[in-house]
Amino acid sequence: MPLRERLDPRSSLWDLLASHLHFLRVKHGLSCAAVGELVNASRQTVSHWESGLRKPHEWQVKILDKKHETGTLLEYLLYHAKREHNPSWFADSVEYEGRATEIRIAELSWIHGLFQTEAYARAVFREADFREIDHLVETRMKRRQVLDREDPPLIWLLLDQGALEQPVGGSSVMYEQLSHLLELAERPNITIRIVPRSAGGHPGRNGSFKIMTVDREDRVYIEASEGGRLVQDHSEVRSFRVRFERIGDRALPVDASITLIKEVMERFK
């Protein structure tokens, strides 16, 4: 089934915007290339807008509103789509995570899911009072397959020191988890740096997020207890790139980070 036919305008404003972009282009007899010339985009980019794979900029939909004589329809659809909560965002982020060539993670509260052992993941779900824990753990463990791809992504993890020290699941679980973290840190494609308590207040205190580079495009997933948010707007994505770099400015160097992980691990013996 073509990607555009999978859109559901009844349940998603992003899908409604994509459908309208396609409808208006066809109605006015324009090709994707012709629309691209109007808004300084490639033919493929316009096609991706209409399939929901990419998102236009605000200035681009303003041009199209004028071209199609639709007032501010597309502009307002884009505005509200950016603020819509979509239940599929987490699933979408996992799909992007599996395809990413680069992943940048800023983690505040837990060892990140990609780096969790089965025992640690089980403890996380249990202590968060989730149901169907076996299924959740199995799903999380499958996510780790991205680390063992033939072409694994480059991964940068900025991890708050508190996540190392919080005794999730007890001492034996934490010892195993931190040992696993050290093993992953030895891989050439994975960089782990710890943001120490001595860093004090810093941009990472605002919450956890990950930046995933897929097909040369960055997408951001922001963690939240009641469902996160997937960010695809270019200007907002750039702001998270800057935030990630600023958190990194406060993190320990790699060698010092590994030393700290080892020191904390010894406390759980």
PDB file of C-alpha atoms in Angstrom:
ATOM      1  CA  MET A   1       0.000   0.000   0.000  1.00  0.00           C
ATOM      2  CA  PRO A   2       1.432   3.435  -0.931  1.00  0.00           C
ATOM      3  CA  LEU A   3       2.421   5.500   2.095  1.00  0.00           C
ATOM      4  CA  ARG A   4      -0.074   8.245   1.252  1.00  0.00           C
ATOM      5  CA  GLU A   5      -2.962   5.768   1.389  1.00  0.00           C
ATOM      6  CA  ARG A   6      -2.044   4.939   4.979  1.00  0.00           C
ATOM      7  CA  LEU A   7      -2.724   8.491   6.130  1.00  0.00           C
ATOM      8  CA  ASP A   8      -5.654   8.934   8.513  1.00  0.00           C
ATOM      9  CA  PRO A   9      -6.836  12.574   8.433  1.00  0.00           C
ATOM     10  CA  ARG A  10      -9.512  11.748  11.023  1.00  0.00           C
ATOM     11  CA  SER A  11      -6.992  10.920  13.724  1.00  0.00           C
ATOM     12  CA  SER A  12      -3.983  13.121  12.975  1.00  0.00           C
ATOM     13  CA  LEU A  13      -3.599  16.760  12.031  1.00  0.00           C
ATOM     14  CA  TRP A  14      -0.276  15.904  10.378  1.00  0.00           C
ATOM     15  CA  ASP A  15      -2.105  13.423   8.153  1.00  0.00           C
ATOM     16  CA  LEU A  16      -4.800  16.022   7.469  1.00  0.00           C
ATOM     17  CA  LEU A  17      -2.144  18.519   6.394  1.00  0.00           C
ATOM     18  CA  ALA A  18      -0.435  15.933   4.165  1.00  0.00           C
ATOM     19  CA  SER A  19      -3.763  15.030   2.536  1.00  0.00           C
ATOM     20  CA  HIS A  20      -4.596  18.673   1.871  1.00  0.00           C
ATOM     21  CA  LEU A  21      -1.191  19.314   0.328  1.00  0.00           C
ATOM     22  CA  HIS A  22      -1.784  16.443  -2.091  1.00  0.00           C
ATOM     23  CA  PHE A  23      -5.410  17.424  -2.802  1.00  0.00           C
ATOM     24  CA  LEU A  24      -4.577  21.038  -3.565  1.00  0.00           C
ATOM     25  CA  ARG A  25      -1.601  20.191  -5.758  1.00  0.00           C
ATOM     26  CA  VAL A  26      -3.649  17.754  -7.859  1.00  0.00           C
ATOM     27  CA  LYS A  27      -6.643  20.115  -7.989  1.00  0.00           C
ATOM     28  CA  HIS A  28      -4.476  22.846  -9.505  1.00  0.00           C
ATOM     29  CA  GLY A  29      -2.750  20.491 -11.921  1.00  0.00           C
ATOM     30  CA  LEU A  30       0.715  20.935 -10.469  1.00  0.00           C
ATOM     31  CA  SER A  31       3.507  18.370 -10.380  1.00  0.00           C
ATOM     32  CA  CYS A  32       5.615  17.780  -7.280  1.00  0.00           C
ATOM     33  CA  ALA A  33       8.516  19.396  -9.120  1.00  0.00           C
ATOM     34  CA  ALA A  34       6.432  22.503  -9.887  1.00  0.00           C
ATOM     35  CA  VAL A  35       5.428  22.876  -6.231  1.00  0.00           C
ATOM     36  CA  GLY A  36       9.056  22.363  -5.267  1.00  0.00           C
ATOM     37  CA  GLU A  37      10.111  25.268  -7.478  1.00  0.00           C
ATOM     38  CA  LEU A  38       7.626  27.507  -5.682  1.00  0.00           C
ATOM     39  CA  VAL A  39       8.927  26.683  -2.206  1.00  0.00           C
ATOM     40  CA  ASN A  40      12.607  25.900  -2.883  1.00  0.00           C
ATOM     41  CA  ALA A  41      12.254  22.153  -2.285  1.00  0.00           C
ATOM     42  CA  SER A  42      13.008  19.053  -4.323  1.00  0.00           C
ATOM     43  CA  ARG A  43      10.327  16.991  -6.042  1.00  0.00           C
ATOM     44  CA  GLN A  44      11.022  14.163  -3.604  1.00  0.00           C
ATOM     45  CA  THR A  45      10.619  16.459  -0.602  1.00  0.00           C
ATOM     46  CA  VAL A  46       7.167  17.553  -1.808  1.00  0.00           C
ATOM     47  CA  SER A  47       6.225  13.898  -2.334  1.00  0.00           C
ATOM     48  CA  HIS A  48       7.408  13.152   1.207  1.00  0.00           C
ATOM     49  CA  TRP A  49       5.217  15.956   2.565  1.00  0.00           C
ATOM     50  CA  GLU A  50       2.207  14.364   0.953  1.00  0.00           C
ATOM     51  CA  SER A  51       3.124  10.945   2.355  1.00  0.00           C
ATOM     52  CA  GLY A  52       3.666  12.306   5.859  1.00  0.00           C
ATOM     53  CA  LEU A  53       7.365  11.411   5.871  1.00  0.00           C
ATOM     54  CA  ARG A  54       8.590  14.998   6.136  1.00  0.00           C
ATOM     55  CA  LYS A  55       7.113  18.285   7.302  1.00  0.00           C
ATOM     56  CA  PRO A  56       7.130  21.656   5.502  1.00  0.00           C
ATOM     57  CA  HIS A  57       8.340  24.899   7.020  1.00  0.00           C
ATOM     58  CA  GLU A  58       5.878  27.628   7.990  1.00  0.00           C
ATOM     59  CA  TRP A  59       7.155  29.953   5.260  1.00  0.00           C
ATOM     60  CA  GLN A  60       6.601  27.229   2.675  1.00  0.00           C
ATOM     61  CA  VAL A  61       2.953  26.611   3.566  1.00  0.00           C
ATOM     62  CA  LYS A  62       2.346  30.368   3.521  1.00  0.00           C
ATOM     63  CA  ILE A  63       3.517  30.427  -0.099  1.00  0.00           C
ATOM     64  CA  LEU A  64       1.240  27.490  -0.908  1.00  0.00           C
ATOM     65  CA  ASP A  65      -1.739  29.124   0.821  1.00  0.00           C
ATOM     66  CA  LYS A  66      -1.236  32.128  -1.444  1.00  0.00           C
ATOM     67  CA  LYS A  67      -0.763  29.962  -4.544  1.00  0.00           C
ATOM     68  CA  HIS A  68      -3.859  27.851  -3.867  1.00  0.00           C
ATOM     69  CA  GLU A  69      -5.900  30.820  -2.569  1.00  0.00           C
ATOM     70  CA  THR A  70      -6.696  28.984   0.664  1.00  0.00           C
ATOM     71  CA  GLY A  71      -6.301  31.953   3.007  1.00  0.00           C
ATOM     72  CA  THR A  72      -4.385  30.664   6.032  1.00  0.00           C
ATOM     73  CA  LEU A  73      -5.711  27.082   5.973  1.00  0.00           C
ATOM     74  CA  LEU A  74      -2.375  25.308   5.517  1.00  0.00           C
ATOM     75  CA  GLU A  75      -0.594  27.691   7.873  1.00  0.00           C
ATOM     76  CA  TYR A  76      -3.081  26.971  10.677  1.00  0.00           C
ATOM     77  CA  LEU A  77      -3.094  23.235  10.013  1.00  0.00           C
ATOM     78  CA  LEU A  78       0.688  23.270  10.427  1.00  0.00           C
ATOM     79  CA  TYR A  79       0.422  25.414  13.565  1.00  0.00           C
ATOM     80  CA  HIS A  80      -2.005  23.065  15.307  1.00  0.00           C
ATOM     81  CA  ALA A  81      -0.288  19.894  14.065  1.00  0.00           C
ATOM     82  CA  LYS A  82       2.892  20.980  15.858  1.00  0.00           C
ATOM     83  CA  ARG A  83       0.938  21.157  19.112  1.00  0.00           C
ATOM     84  CA  GLU A  84      -1.107  17.994  18.696  1.00  0.00           C
ATOM     85  CA  HIS A  85      -0.449  14.984  20.909  1.00  0.00           C
ATOM     86  CA  ASN A  86      -0.311  11.813  18.836  1.00  0.00           C
ATOM     87  CA  PRO A  87      -0.450   8.413  20.593  1.00  0.00           C
ATOM     88  CA  SER A  88       1.685   6.920  17.810  1.00  0.00           C
ATOM     89  CA  TRP A  89       4.649   9.185  18.536  1.00  0.00           C
ATOM     90  CA  PHE A  90       6.471   6.662  20.713  1.00  0.00           C
ATOM     91  CA  ALA A  91       6.034   3.889  18.124  1.00  0.00           C
ATOM     92  CA  ASP A  92       7.225   6.284  15.427  1.00  0.00           C
ATOM     93  CA  SER A  93      10.282   7.179  17.487  1.00  0.00           C
ATOM     94  CA  VAL A  94      11.175   3.500  17.935  1.00  0.00           C
ATOM     95  CA  GLU A  95      10.854   3.002  14.165  1.00  0.00           C
ATOM     96  CA  TYR A  96      13.168   5.974  13.534  1.00  0.00           C
ATOM     97  CA  GLU A  97      15.551   4.689  16.214  1.00  0.00           C
ATOM     98  CA  GLY A  98      15.828   1.372  14.384  1.00  0.00           C
ATOM     99  CA  ARG A  99      16.697   3.092  11.094  1.00  0.00           C
ATOM    100  CA  ALA A 100      18.897   5.889  12.422  1.00  0.00           C
ATOM    101  CA  THR A 101      22.480   6.394  11.350  1.00  0.00           C
ATOM    102  CA  GLU A 102      23.143   8.668  14.344  1.00  0.00           C
ATOM    103  CA  ILE A 103      21.460   8.851  17.757  1.00  0.00           C
ATOM    104  CA  ARG A 104      22.125  11.497  20.384  1.00  0.00           C
ATOM    105  CA  ILE A 105      20.620  10.820  23.800  1.00  0.00           C
ATOM    106  CA  ALA A 106      20.380  13.110  26.817  1.00  0.00           C
ATOM    107  CA  GLU A 107      19.073  11.027  29.713  1.00  0.00           C
ATOM    108  CA  LEU A 108      18.146  12.401  33.114  1.00  0.00           C
ATOM    109  CA  SER A 109      16.279   9.741  35.096  1.00  0.00           C
ATOM    110  CA  TRP A 110      17.111   6.182  33.994  1.00  0.00           C
ATOM    111  CA  ILE A 111      19.708   4.230  32.090  1.00  0.00           C
ATOM    112  CA  HIS A 112      18.366   4.698  28.562  1.00  0.00           C
ATOM    113  CA  GLY A 113      16.222   1.880  27.127  1.00  0.00           C
ATOM    114  CA  LEU A 114      18.735   0.952  24.421  1.00  0.00           C
ATOM    115  CA  PHE A 115      21.349   0.323  27.108  1.00  0.00           C
ATOM    116  CA  GLN A 116      19.196  -1.512  29.661  1.00  0.00           C
ATOM    117  CA  THR A 117      19.685  -5.097  30.768  1.00  0.00           C
ATOM    118  CA  GLU A 118      16.611  -7.291  31.005  1.00  0.00           C
ATOM    119  CA  ALA A 119      16.692  -7.260  34.817  1.00  0.00           C
ATOM    120  CA  TYR A 120      17.017  -3.477  34.975  1.00  0.00           C
ATOM    121  CA  ALA A 121      14.193  -2.985  32.437  1.00  0.00           C
ATOM    122  CA  ARG A 122      11.944  -5.320  34.433  1.00  0.00           C
ATOM    123  CA  ALA A 123      12.667  -3.348  37.606  1.00  0.00           C
ATOM    124  CA  VAL A 124      11.925  -0.046  35.844  1.00  0.00           C
ATOM    125  CA  PHE A 125       8.519  -1.244  34.653  1.00  0.00           C
ATOM    126  CA  ARG A 126       7.693  -2.863  37.988  1.00  0.00           C
ATOM    127  CA  GLU A 127       8.599   0.214  40.025  1.00  0.00           C
ATOM    128  CA  ALA A 128       6.635   2.421  37.610  1.00  0.00           C
ATOM    129  CA  ASP A 129       3.607   0.196  38.297  1.00  0.00           C
ATOM    130  CA  PHE A 130       3.110  -0.919  34.679  1.00  0.00           C
ATOM    131  CA  ARG A 131       1.029  -3.939  33.739  1.00  0.00           C
ATOM    132  CA  GLU A 132       1.964  -6.659  31.208  1.00  0.00           C
ATOM    133  CA  ILE A 133       5.589  -6.323  32.293  1.00  0.00           C
ATOM    134  CA  ASP A 134       6.762  -9.431  30.407  1.00  0.00           C
ATOM    135  CA  HIS A 135       5.531  -7.984  27.113  1.00  0.00           C
ATOM    136  CA  LEU A 136       7.067  -4.579  27.827  1.00  0.00           C
ATOM    137  CA  VAL A 137      10.431  -6.115  28.701  1.00  0.00           C
ATOM    138  CA  GLU A 138      10.396  -8.270  25.568  1.00  0.00           C
ATOM    139  CA  THR A 139       9.625  -5.238  23.419  1.00  0.00           C
ATOM    140  CA  ARG A 140      12.408  -3.222  25.038  1.00  0.00           C
ATOM    141  CA  MET A 141      14.944  -6.004  24.526  1.00  0.00           C
ATOM    142  CA  LYS A 142      14.032  -6.153  20.823  1.00  0.00           C
ATOM    143  CA  ARG A 143      14.908  -2.470  20.528  1.00  0.00           C
ATOM    144  CA  ARG A 144      18.495  -3.332  21.429  1.00  0.00           C
ATOM    145  CA  GLN A 145      18.865  -5.116  18.087  1.00  0.00           C
ATOM    146  CA  VAL A 146      19.775  -1.768  16.546  1.00  0.00           C
ATOM    147  CA  LEU A 147      23.063  -1.964  18.464  1.00  0.00           C
ATOM    148  CA  ASP A 148      23.988  -5.200  16.702  1.00  0.00           C
ATOM    149  CA  ARG A 149      23.149  -4.209  13.136  1.00  0.00           C
ATOM    150  CA  GLU A 150      25.793  -4.776  10.489  1.00  0.00           C
ATOM    151  CA  ASP A 151      25.919  -0.974  10.210  1.00  0.00           C
ATOM    152  CA  PRO A 152      25.081   0.166  13.764  1.00  0.00           C
ATOM    153  CA  PRO A 153      24.378   3.846  14.341  1.00  0.00           C
ATOM    154  CA  LEU A 154      26.825   6.232  15.907  1.00  0.00           C
ATOM    155  CA  ILE A 155      25.490   6.874  19.405  1.00  0.00           C
ATOM    156  CA  TRP A 156      26.334   9.634  21.860  1.00  0.00           C
ATOM    157  CA  LEU A 157      24.859   9.244  25.355  1.00  0.00           C
ATOM    158  CA  LEU A 158      24.917  12.047  27.921  1.00  0.00           C
ATOM    159  CA  LEU A 159      23.804  10.418  31.171  1.00  0.00           C
ATOM    160  CA  ASP A 160      23.094  12.172  34.438  1.00  0.00           C
ATOM    161  CA  GLN A 161      25.120  10.859  37.375  1.00  0.00           C
ATOM    162  CA  GLY A 162      21.932  10.332  39.368  1.00  0.00           C
ATOM    163  CA  ALA A 163      20.828   7.608  36.938  1.00  0.00           C
ATOM    164  CA  LEU A 164      24.007   5.693  37.765  1.00  0.00           C
ATOM    165  CA  GLU A 165      23.511   5.933  41.507  1.00  0.00           C
ATOM    166  CA  GLN A 166      19.773   5.299  41.801  1.00  0.00           C
ATOM    167  CA  PRO A 167      19.511   1.655  43.024  1.00  0.00           C
ATOM    168  CA  VAL A 168      16.857   0.430  40.591  1.00  0.00           C
ATOM    169  CA  GLY A 169      16.063  -3.217  41.302  1.00  0.00           C
ATOM    170  CA  GLY A 170      18.693  -3.570  43.999  1.00  0.00           C
ATOM    171  CA  SER A 171      22.465  -3.871  44.149  1.00  0.00           C
ATOM    172  CA  SER A 172      22.911  -6.966  41.975  1.00  0.00           C
ATOM    173  CA  VAL A 173      20.716  -5.546  39.213  1.00  0.00           C
ATOM    174  CA  MET A 174      22.628  -2.270  39.254  1.00  0.00           C
ATOM    175  CA  TYR A 175      26.028  -3.970  39.254  1.00  0.00           C
ATOM    176  CA  GLU A 176      25.045  -5.995  36.185  1.00  0.00           C
ATOM    177  CA  GLN A 177      23.559  -2.907  34.516  1.00  0.00           C
ATOM    178  CA  LEU A 178      26.631  -0.738  35.003  1.00  0.00           C
ATOM    179  CA  SER A 179      28.881  -3.577  33.867  1.00  0.00           C
ATOM    180  CA  HIS A 180      26.784  -3.802  30.694  1.00  0.00           C
ATOM    181  CA  LEU A 181      27.120  -0.041  30.245  1.00  0.00           C
ATOM    182  CA  LEU A 182      30.905  -0.347  30.409  1.00  0.00           C
ATOM    183  CA  GLU A 183      30.875  -3.123  27.802  1.00  0.00           C
ATOM    184  CA  LEU A 184      28.834  -0.965  25.429  1.00  0.00           C
ATOM    185  CA  ALA A 185      31.190   1.961  26.000  1.00  0.00           C
ATOM    186  CA  GLU A 186      34.006  -0.122  24.517  1.00  0.00           C
ATOM    187  CA  ARG A 187      32.276  -0.261  21.138  1.00  0.00           C
ATOM    188  CA  PRO A 188      33.764   2.178  18.609  1.00  0.00           C
ATOM    189  CA  ASN A 189      30.369   3.565  17.604  1.00  0.00           C
ATOM    190  CA  ILE A 190      29.192   4.354  21.156  1.00  0.00           C
ATOM    191  CA  THR A 191      30.310   7.321  23.256  1.00  0.00           C
ATOM    192  CA  ILE A 192      29.112   7.564  26.856  1.00  0.00           C
ATOM    193  CA  ARG A 193      29.723  10.658  28.956  1.00  0.00           C
ATOM    194  CA  ILE A 194      28.407  11.378  32.426  1.00  0.00           C
ATOM    195  CA  VAL A 195      27.030  14.729  33.538  1.00  0.00           C
ATOM    196  CA  PRO A 196      28.298  14.942  37.151  1.00  0.00           C
ATOM    197  CA  ARG A 197      26.385  16.319  40.096  1.00  0.00           C
ATOM    198  CA  SER A 198      28.996  19.056  40.284  1.00  0.00           C
ATOM    199  CA  ALA A 199      27.632  20.451  37.012  1.00  0.00           C
ATOM    200  CA  GLY A 200      24.730  21.864  39.011  1.00  0.00           C
ATOM    201  CA  GLY A 201      21.912  23.363  36.978  1.00  0.00           C
ATOM    202  CA  HIS A 202      22.211  22.810  33.230  1.00  0.00           C
ATOM    203  CA  PRO A 203      19.911  22.437  30.183  1.00  0.00           C
ATOM    204  CA  GLY A 204      19.668  18.672  30.676  1.00  0.00           C
ATOM    205  CA  ARG A 205      17.649  19.226  33.854  1.00  0.00           C
ATOM    206  CA  ASN A 206      14.689  20.163  31.648  1.00  0.00           C
ATOM    207  CA  GLY A 207      14.143  16.507  30.725  1.00  0.00           C
ATOM    208  CA  SER A 208      15.333  13.580  28.646  1.00  0.00           C
ATOM    209  CA  PHE A 209      15.308  13.502  24.850  1.00  0.00           C
ATOM    210  CA  LYS A 210      16.947  11.796  21.904  1.00  0.00           C
ATOM    211  CA  ILE A 211      17.845  13.096  18.458  1.00  0.00           C
ATOM    212  CA  MET A 212      17.668  10.533  15.650  1.00  0.00           C
ATOM    213  CA  THR A 213      19.203  11.124  12.238  1.00  0.00           C
ATOM    214  CA  VAL A 214      17.311   9.218   9.533  1.00  0.00           C
ATOM    215  CA  ASP A 215      17.821   9.858   5.815  1.00  0.00           C
ATOM    216  CA  ARG A 216      19.874  12.962   6.716  1.00  0.00           C
ATOM    217  CA  GLU A 217      16.906  14.399   8.632  1.00  0.00           C
ATOM    218  CA  ASP A 218      16.856  14.858  12.414  1.00  0.00           C
ATOM    219  CA  ARG A 219      13.857  13.987  14.533  1.00  0.00           C
ATOM    220  CA  VAL A 220      13.595  14.485  18.286  1.00  0.00           C
ATOM    221  CA  TYR A 221      11.663  12.406  20.778  1.00  0.00           C
ATOM    222  CA  ILE A 222      11.045  14.113  24.124  1.00  0.00           C
ATOM    223  CA  GLU A 223      10.441  11.770  27.037  1.00  0.00           C
ATOM    224  CA  ALA A 224       7.395  12.300  29.290  1.00  0.00           C
ATOM    225  CA  SER A 225       5.646  10.159  31.898  1.00  0.00           C
ATOM    226  CA  GLU A 226       2.249  10.263  30.205  1.00  0.00           C
ATOM    227  CA  GLY A 227       3.506   9.935  26.639  1.00  0.00           C
ATOM    228  CA  GLY A 228       6.307  11.792  24.922  1.00  0.00           C
ATOM    229  CA  ARG A 229       6.355  14.120  21.944  1.00  0.00           C
ATOM    230  CA  LEU A 230       7.927  13.656  18.532  1.00  0.00           C
ATOM    231  CA  VAL A 231       9.436  16.848  17.114  1.00  0.00           C
ATOM    232  CA  GLN A 232      10.005  17.184  13.369  1.00  0.00           C
ATOM    233  CA  ASP A 233       9.835  20.938  12.897  1.00  0.00           C
ATOM    234  CA  HIS A 234      13.264  22.014  11.657  1.00  0.00           C
ATOM    235  CA  SER A 235      13.673  25.085  13.868  1.00  0.00           C
ATOM    236  CA  GLU A 236      12.642  23.208  17.031  1.00  0.00           C
ATOM    237  CA  VAL A 237      14.889  20.273  16.130  1.00  0.00           C
ATOM    238  CA  ARG A 238      17.825  22.677  15.803  1.00  0.00           C
ATOM    239  CA  SER A 239      17.117  24.003  19.293  1.00  0.00           C
ATOM    240  CA  PHE A 240      17.511  20.487  20.693  1.00  0.00           C
ATOM    241  CA  ARG A 241      20.786  20.077  18.811  1.00  0.00           C
ATOM    242  CA  VAL A 242      22.016  23.203  20.576  1.00  0.00           C
ATOM    243  CA  ARG A 243      20.708  21.948  23.922  1.00  0.00           C
ATOM    244  CA  PHE A 244      22.521  18.640  23.454  1.00  0.00           C
ATOM    245  CA  GLU A 245      25.793  20.467  22.790  1.00  0.00           C
ATOM    246  CA  ARG A 246      25.306  22.666  25.841  1.00  0.00           C
ATOM    247  CA  ILE A 247      24.705  19.617  28.046  1.00  0.00           C
ATOM    248  CA  GLY A 248      27.843  18.078  26.575  1.00  0.00           C
ATOM    249  CA  ASP A 249      29.772  21.188  27.646  1.00  0.00           C
ATOM    250  CA  ARG A 250      28.994  20.223  31.259  1.00  0.00           C
ATOM    251  CA  ALA A 251      29.698  16.489  30.908  1.00  0.00           C
ATOM    252  CA  LEU A 252      32.881  14.722  31.963  1.00  0.00           C
ATOM    253  CA  PRO A 253      35.347  13.592  29.278  1.00  0.00           C
ATOM    254  CA  VAL A 254      35.016   9.974  28.158  1.00  0.00           C
ATOM    255  CA  ASP A 255      37.860   8.590  30.299  1.00  0.00           C
ATOM    256  CA  ALA A 256      36.651  10.367  33.423  1.00  0.00           C
ATOM    257  CA  SER A 257      33.102   9.162  32.713  1.00  0.00           C
ATOM    258  CA  ILE A 258      34.244   5.538  32.502  1.00  0.00           C
ATOM    259  CA  THR A 259      36.151   5.943  35.754  1.00  0.00           C
ATOM    260  CA  LEU A 260      33.041   7.302  37.476  1.00  0.00           C
ATOM    261  CA  ILE A 261      30.879   4.432  36.207  1.00  0.00           C
ATOM    262  CA  LYS A 262      33.418   1.954  37.593  1.00  0.00           C
ATOM    263  CA  GLU A 263      33.496   3.735  40.955  1.00  0.00           C
ATOM    264  CA  VAL A 264      29.705   3.694  41.267  1.00  0.00           C
ATOM    265  CA  MET A 265      29.565   0.050  40.141  1.00  0.00           C
ATOM    266  CA  GLU A 266      31.915  -0.964  42.951  1.00  0.00           C
ATOM    267  CA  ARG A 267      29.465   0.449  45.487  1.00  0.00           C
ATOM    268  CA  PHE A 268      26.868  -2.083  44.325  1.00  0.00           C
ATOM    269  CA  LYS A 269      29.120  -5.124  44.881  1.00  0.00           C
TER     270      LYS A 269
END
